[in-house]
Structure formats: C-alpha cells, structure tokens
CSV table of C-alpha atoms in Angstrom, one decimal:
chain,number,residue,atom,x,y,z
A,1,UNK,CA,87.9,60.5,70.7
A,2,UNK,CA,89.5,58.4,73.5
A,3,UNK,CA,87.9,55.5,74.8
A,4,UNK,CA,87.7,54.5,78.7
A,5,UNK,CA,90.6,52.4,78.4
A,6,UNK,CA,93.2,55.2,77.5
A,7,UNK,CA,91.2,57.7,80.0
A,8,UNK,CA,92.3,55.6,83.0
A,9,UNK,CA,95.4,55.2,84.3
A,10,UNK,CA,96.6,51.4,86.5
A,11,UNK,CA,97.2,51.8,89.7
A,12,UNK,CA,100.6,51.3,89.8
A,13,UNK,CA,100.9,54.0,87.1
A,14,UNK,CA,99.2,56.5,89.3
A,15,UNK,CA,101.7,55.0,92.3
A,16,UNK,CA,104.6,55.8,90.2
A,17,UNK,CA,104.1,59.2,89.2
A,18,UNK,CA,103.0,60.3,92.5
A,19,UNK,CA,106.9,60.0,93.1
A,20,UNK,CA,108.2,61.7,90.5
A,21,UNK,CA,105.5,64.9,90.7
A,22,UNK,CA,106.8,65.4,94.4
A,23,UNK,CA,110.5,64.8,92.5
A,24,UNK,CA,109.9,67.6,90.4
A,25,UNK,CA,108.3,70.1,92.9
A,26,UNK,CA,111.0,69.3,95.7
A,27,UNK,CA,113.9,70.1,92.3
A,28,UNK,CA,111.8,73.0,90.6
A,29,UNK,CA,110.9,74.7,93.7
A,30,UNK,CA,114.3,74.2,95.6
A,31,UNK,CA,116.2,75.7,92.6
A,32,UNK,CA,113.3,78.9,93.0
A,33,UNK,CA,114.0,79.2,96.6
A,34,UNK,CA,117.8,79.3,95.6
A,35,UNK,CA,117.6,81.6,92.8
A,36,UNK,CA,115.4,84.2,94.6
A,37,UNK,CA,117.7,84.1,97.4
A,38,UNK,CA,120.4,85.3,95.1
A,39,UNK,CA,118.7,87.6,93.4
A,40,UNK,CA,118.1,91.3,94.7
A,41,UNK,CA,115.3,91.6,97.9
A,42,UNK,CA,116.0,95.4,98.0
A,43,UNK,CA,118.4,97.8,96.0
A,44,UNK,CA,119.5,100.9,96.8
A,45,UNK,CA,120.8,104.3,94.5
A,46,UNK,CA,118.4,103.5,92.2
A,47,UNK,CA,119.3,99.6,91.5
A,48,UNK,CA,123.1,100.5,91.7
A,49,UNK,CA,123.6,98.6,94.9
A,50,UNK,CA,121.7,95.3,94.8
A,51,UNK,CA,121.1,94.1,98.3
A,52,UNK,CA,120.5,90.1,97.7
A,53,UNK,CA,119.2,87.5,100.3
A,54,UNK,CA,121.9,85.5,100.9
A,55,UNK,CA,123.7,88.7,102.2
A,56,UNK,CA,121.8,88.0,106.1
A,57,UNK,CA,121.2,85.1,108.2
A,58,UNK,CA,117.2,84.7,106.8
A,59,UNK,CA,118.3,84.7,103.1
A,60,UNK,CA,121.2,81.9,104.1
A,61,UNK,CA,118.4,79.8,105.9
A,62,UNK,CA,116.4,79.5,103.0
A,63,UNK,CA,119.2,79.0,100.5
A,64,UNK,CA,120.0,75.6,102.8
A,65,UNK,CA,115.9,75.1,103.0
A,66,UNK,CA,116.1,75.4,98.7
A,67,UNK,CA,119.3,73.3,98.9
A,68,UNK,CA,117.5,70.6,101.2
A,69,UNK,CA,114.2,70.4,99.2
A,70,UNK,CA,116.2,70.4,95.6
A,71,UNK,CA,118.3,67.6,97.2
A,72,UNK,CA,115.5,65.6,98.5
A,73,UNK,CA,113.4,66.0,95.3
A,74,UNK,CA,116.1,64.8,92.8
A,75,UNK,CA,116.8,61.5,95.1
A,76,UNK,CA,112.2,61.0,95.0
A,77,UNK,CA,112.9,61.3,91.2
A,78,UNK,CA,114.8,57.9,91.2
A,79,UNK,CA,113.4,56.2,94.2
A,80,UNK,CA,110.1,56.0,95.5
A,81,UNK,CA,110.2,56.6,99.4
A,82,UNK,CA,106.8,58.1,101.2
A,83,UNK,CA,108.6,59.8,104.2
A,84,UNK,CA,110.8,61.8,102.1
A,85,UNK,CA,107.6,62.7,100.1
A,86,UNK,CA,106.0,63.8,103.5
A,87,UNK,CA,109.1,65.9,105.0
A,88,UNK,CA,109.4,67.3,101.3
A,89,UNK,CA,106.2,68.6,101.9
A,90,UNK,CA,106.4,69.9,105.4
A,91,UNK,CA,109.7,71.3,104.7
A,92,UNK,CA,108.0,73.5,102.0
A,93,UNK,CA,104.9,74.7,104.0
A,94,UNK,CA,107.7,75.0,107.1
A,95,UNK,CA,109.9,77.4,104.4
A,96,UNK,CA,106.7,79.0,103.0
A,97,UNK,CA,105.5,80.0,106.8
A,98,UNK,CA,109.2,81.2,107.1
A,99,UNK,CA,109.2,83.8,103.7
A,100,UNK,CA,106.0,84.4,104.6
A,101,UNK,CA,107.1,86.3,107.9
A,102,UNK,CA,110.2,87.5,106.4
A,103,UNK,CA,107.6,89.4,103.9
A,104,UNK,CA,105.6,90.9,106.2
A,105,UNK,CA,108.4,92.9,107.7
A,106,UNK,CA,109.2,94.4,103.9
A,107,UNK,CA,107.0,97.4,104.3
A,108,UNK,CA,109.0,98.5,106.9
A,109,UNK,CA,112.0,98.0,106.1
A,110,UNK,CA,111.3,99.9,102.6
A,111,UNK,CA,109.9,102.2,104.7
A,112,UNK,CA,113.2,102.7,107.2
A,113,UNK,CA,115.1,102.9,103.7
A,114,UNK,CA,112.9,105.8,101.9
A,115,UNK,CA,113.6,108.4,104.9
A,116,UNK,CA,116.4,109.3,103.3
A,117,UNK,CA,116.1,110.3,99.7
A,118,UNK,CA,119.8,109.7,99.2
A,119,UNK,CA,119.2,105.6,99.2
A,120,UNK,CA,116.4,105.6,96.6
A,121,UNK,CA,115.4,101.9,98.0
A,122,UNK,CA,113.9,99.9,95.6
A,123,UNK,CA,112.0,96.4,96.4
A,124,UNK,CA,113.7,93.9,94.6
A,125,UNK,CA,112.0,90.4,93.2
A,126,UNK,CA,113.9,87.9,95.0
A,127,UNK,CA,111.5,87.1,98.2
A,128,UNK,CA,108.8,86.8,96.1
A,129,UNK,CA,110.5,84.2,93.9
A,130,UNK,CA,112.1,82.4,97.0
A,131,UNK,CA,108.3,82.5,98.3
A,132,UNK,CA,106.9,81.3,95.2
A,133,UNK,CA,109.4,78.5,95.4
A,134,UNK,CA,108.4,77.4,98.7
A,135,UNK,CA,104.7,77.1,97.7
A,136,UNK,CA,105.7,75.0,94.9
A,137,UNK,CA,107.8,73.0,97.1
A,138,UNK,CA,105.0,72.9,100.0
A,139,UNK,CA,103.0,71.4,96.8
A,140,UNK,CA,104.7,67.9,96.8
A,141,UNK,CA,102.1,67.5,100.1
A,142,UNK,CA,99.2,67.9,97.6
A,143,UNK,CA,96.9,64.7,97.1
A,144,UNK,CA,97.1,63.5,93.6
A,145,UNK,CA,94.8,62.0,91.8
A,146,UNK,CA,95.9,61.0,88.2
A,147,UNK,CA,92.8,58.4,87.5
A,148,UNK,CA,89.9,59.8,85.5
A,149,UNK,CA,86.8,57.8,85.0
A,150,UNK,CA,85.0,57.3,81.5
A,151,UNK,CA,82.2,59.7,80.6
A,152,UNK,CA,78.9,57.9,81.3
C-alpha cells in the first residue's frame, strides 16, 4: 500500500511536469496534425488515386499549424516558459476550430464526387487524424492537477 508521502507530489514537482505534459501534447499532436495532413482525406477509383491534404491551400495551413505546435512543444520540453504553454494551447483550439469547419463541408464534397459512378470517391482518414491531432494539441490548455491527497 502507499503511504501519504509517496501519494503527493512537491510543488515544484507538479510545476515541472506541467511543462513537459504541454511538451508532449504540442510534439504528439503536431506530428498528428502533420501525418493526417499527408495521408489520404478522399480517394478516388476505388483508393487508386489518393487525394491527400497537403494537395490544397487548407491541408498546407494545417501542416504549418502541426509544424508550429510540434516546434513549440519540443522547445516547452526543455524549457519551462508559460506563454508558449498558453499560445500552444490556443493554437490547438484555433486549428481544432479550423478542421472542424473543414469537416463539415465533407459531406458535400463526397457527395459532389459520388454523382459520377466513374470516381468511386472514397473518404479517406486523414482529417480525422489531423483533427484528432488538434484536440490533443488544444489539450496542452488543460488545467493539471498532479497532486493527490492521502485517503482519510
């Protein structure tokens, strides 16, 4: 069993991890954002033609947004600076509002792409990584608390 004493975390412990948890959303996330920008959003012929994110001006914007926060989080691994922390996390909620939009017009563009049977359009998985990215990213924001009290 663990006693009170290993339960509870100093202060400056909790201060120093708060660093390195938004280091490690700002990488992990950023290298989502970039990886779903890569991969296929749609496809067409059946997964023959991949159409990938980076290949318009909204995939390219949130490649630099992934590059940005993976940049940002790698320097909060090794140095402990508060506003970085802070436009980590409004960088990620800014980039999560952005995919967010961009995935609301899907629908229709799958839809513009199944009137002709010839394409057989596919929905690839690459917004919703690049999304799931952002939210991770967007995270870094998140209050953390990494003291527990003793059972009474």
């Amino acid at each position: 069993m663990h006693s009170a004493q290993d339960l509870q975390f100093s202060k400056s412990e909790a201060r120093s991890l708060r660093p390195i948890a938004a280091g490690l959303a700002g990488a992990i996330g950023g290298t989502l954002i970039i990886v779903g920008t890569v991969l296929p959003w749609f496809s067409l012929y059946a997964g023959l033609h991949p159409l990938r994110g980076i290949m318009g001006l909204n995939g390219r914007l949130l490649l630099a947004g992934g590059a940005v926060a993976a940049i940002i989080g790698t320097v909060l691994l090794f140095r402990d600076l508060r506003p970085l922390r802070l436009l980590l996390g409004g960088l990620g909620i800014g980039l999560a509002l952005f995919a967010g939009w961009i995935l609301l017009g899907v629908p229709a563009t799958y839809r513009t792409l199944q009137e002709n049977p010839m394409l057989v359009a596919q929905i690839g998985p690459g917004l919703f990584v690049a999304l799931l990215g952002t939210l991770v990213v967007g995270g870094a924001l998140l209050p953390q608390r990494f003291t527990r009290r003793a059972p009474r």
